[in-house]
Amino acid sequence: MRQKIVAGNWKMNNTLNEGLKLTTEIVNMVADEVRGDVKVILAPPFVLMPQVKNLIKNVDKIYLSAQNCNENVSGAFTGEVSASMISSIGATHVIIGHSERREYFKETNAQLAKKVDLALANNLTPIFCCGESLEIRESGNYETFICNQIKESLFHLSADEFSKVVIAYEPIWAIGTGKTASSQQAQEVHAALRKYVAGQYGDDIAESLSILYGGSCKPDNAKELFACPDVDGGLIGGASLKSRDFTDIVKSF
Ligand code: PGA
């Protein structure tokens, strides 16, 4: 069985008090309402991570993720945070290659490959994001584009390393726009990605890979998306900032 995952990417939202209130609400709702086989991941901004960790430390269903890490081990990179620092505070995951990082911070596939290596070397599960712009979607070449993102950032990994990675497909045209990919569009890309991974690493690894969908996923569309055979959960932005919406998405399986 593939791991079912719902991850909340808070992006640059929530002060300390807001983040602790949101976490406390999610902890209570998840404990009461969510079935045991879904992994819930919270990705707050770096400064909130230790205190969020403190609130979830006794909750076995909820895990902590960073939203990014630097591609260097350590050193003179003012303002940056390393994979080993993230791991040292008890986080288990790190989002790598979010489209906002690619677009605003010009992160490249080669740079993301280094981040993935450091995440794995520090026992963090990379949640590796891929996805096409509207222009590429309309050109029809989106599957080739997405597969190339995967190839250039992940296919240097050994089979053992690759089996620790989670992939998130996030069409850029659906992020924060309220315009979700239809379940057919999501399933088409997820199936193509799984086939592509099978070609490189074999059927067993491809079958056990969790592929999340992200992009305007909300309580009212999560059920249909999560029912697709190759959609194993979601990476949630806007709706992860409201405890009721986020928990309802988690409950959509
Ligand atoms: P959204 O963001 O749910 O607000 O569209 C998703 C993401 O960027 O991970």
JSON list of C-alpha atoms and ligand atoms in Angstrom, two decimals, residues 7-9 11 95 98-100 129 168 170-172 174-179 213-218 234-240 249, ligand 1:
[
{"chain": "A", "resi": 7, "resn": "ALA", "atom": "CA", "xyz": [0.93, 18.15, 3.72]},
{"chain": "A", "resi": 8, "resn": "GLY", "atom": "CA", "xyz": [0.14, 21.76, 4.61]},
{"chain": "A", "resi": 9, "resn": "ASN", "atom": "CA", "xyz": [2.53, 24.31, 3.16]},
{"chain": "A", "resi": 11, "resn": "LYS", "atom": "CA", "xyz": [4.36, 29.48, 2.89]},
{"chain": "A", "resi": 95, "resn": "ILE", "atom": "CA", "xyz": [9.73, 20.53, 0.45]},
{"chain": "A", "resi": 98, "resn": "HIS", "atom": "CA", "xyz": [8.32, 24.40, -5.03]},
{"chain": "A", "resi": 99, "resn": "SER", "atom": "CA", "xyz": [7.37, 26.45, -8.10]},
{"chain": "A", "resi": 100, "resn": "GLU", "atom": "CA", "xyz": [7.62, 29.66, -6.05]},
{"chain": "A", "resi": 129, "resn": "CYS", "atom": "CA", "xyz": [7.69, 19.46, -6.45]},
{"chain": "A", "resi": 168, "resn": "ALA", "atom": "CA", "xyz": [4.20, 16.51, -5.55]},
{"chain": "A", "resi": 170, "resn": "GLU", "atom": "CA", "xyz": [1.68, 21.06, -8.78]},
{"chain": "A", "resi": 171, "resn": "PRO", "atom": "CA", "xyz": [0.56, 22.67, -12.05]},
{"chain": "A", "resi": 172, "resn": "ILE", "atom": "CA", "xyz": [1.62, 26.31, -11.64]},
{"chain": "A", "resi": 174, "resn": "ALA", "atom": "CA", "xyz": [-3.55, 25.94, -10.40]},
{"chain": "A", "resi": 175, "resn": "ILE", "atom": "CA", "xyz": [-1.50, 27.25, -7.44]},
{"chain": "A", "resi": 176, "resn": "GLY", "atom": "CA", "xyz": [-3.34, 29.88, -5.44]},
{"chain": "A", "resi": 177, "resn": "THR", "atom": "CA", "xyz": [-5.57, 30.65, -8.41]},
{"chain": "A", "resi": 178, "resn": "GLY", "atom": "CA", "xyz": [-8.70, 28.78, -7.34]},
{"chain": "A", "resi": 179, "resn": "LYS", "atom": "CA", "xyz": [-8.42, 26.93, -10.66]},
{"chain": "A", "resi": 213, "resn": "TYR", "atom": "CA", "xyz": [-1.40, 16.71, -6.04]},
{"chain": "A", "resi": 214, "resn": "GLY", "atom": "CA", "xyz": [-1.12, 20.42, -5.26]},
{"chain": "A", "resi": 215, "resn": "GLY", "atom": "CA", "xyz": [-2.91, 23.48, -6.62]},
{"chain": "A", "resi": 216, "resn": "SER", "atom": "CA", "xyz": [-6.13, 24.92, -5.18]},
{"chain": "A", "resi": 217, "resn": "CYS", "atom": "CA", "xyz": [-6.95, 21.66, -3.43]},
{"chain": "A", "resi": 218, "resn": "LYS", "atom": "CA", "xyz": [-9.90, 22.37, -1.11]},
{"chain": "A", "resi": 234, "resn": "GLY", "atom": "CA", "xyz": [-2.17, 16.52, -1.48]},
{"chain": "A", "resi": 235, "resn": "LEU", "atom": "CA", "xyz": [0.21, 19.40, -0.91]},
{"chain": "A", "resi": 236, "resn": "ILE", "atom": "CA", "xyz": [-2.08, 22.13, 0.35]},
{"chain": "A", "resi": 237, "resn": "GLY", "atom": "CA", "xyz": [-1.32, 25.86, 0.40]},
{"chain": "A", "resi": 238, "resn": "GLY", "atom": "CA", "xyz": [-4.16, 28.30, 1.10]},
{"chain": "A", "resi": 239, "resn": "ALA", "atom": "CA", "xyz": [-6.53, 25.75, 2.64]},
{"chain": "A", "resi": 240, "resn": "SER", "atom": "CA", "xyz": [-3.84, 24.57, 5.09]},
{"chain": "A", "resi": 249, "resn": "ILE", "atom": "CA", "xyz": [-9.07, 17.66, 3.28]},
{"chain": "B", "resi": 1, "resn": "PGA", "atom": "P1", "xyz": [-2.59, 26.35, -3.05]},
{"chain": "B", "resi": 1, "resn": "PGA", "atom": "O1", "xyz": [-1.00, 26.10, -3.01]},
{"chain": "B", "resi": 1, "resn": "PGA", "atom": "O2", "xyz": [-3.24, 25.18, -2.38]},
{"chain": "B", "resi": 1, "resn": "PGA", "atom": "O3", "xyz": [-2.81, 27.65, -2.30]},
{"chain": "B", "resi": 1, "resn": "PGA", "atom": "O4", "xyz": [-2.97, 26.45, -4.49]},
{"chain": "B", "resi": 1, "resn": "PGA", "atom": "C1", "xyz": [-0.47, 24.83, -3.20]},
{"chain": "B", "resi": 1, "resn": "PGA", "atom": "C2", "xyz": [1.03, 24.89, -3.09]},
{"chain": "B", "resi": 1, "resn": "PGA", "atom": "O5", "xyz": [1.62, 25.86, -3.56]},
{"chain": "B", "resi": 1, "resn": "PGA", "atom": "O6", "xyz": [1.65, 23.97, -2.54]}
]
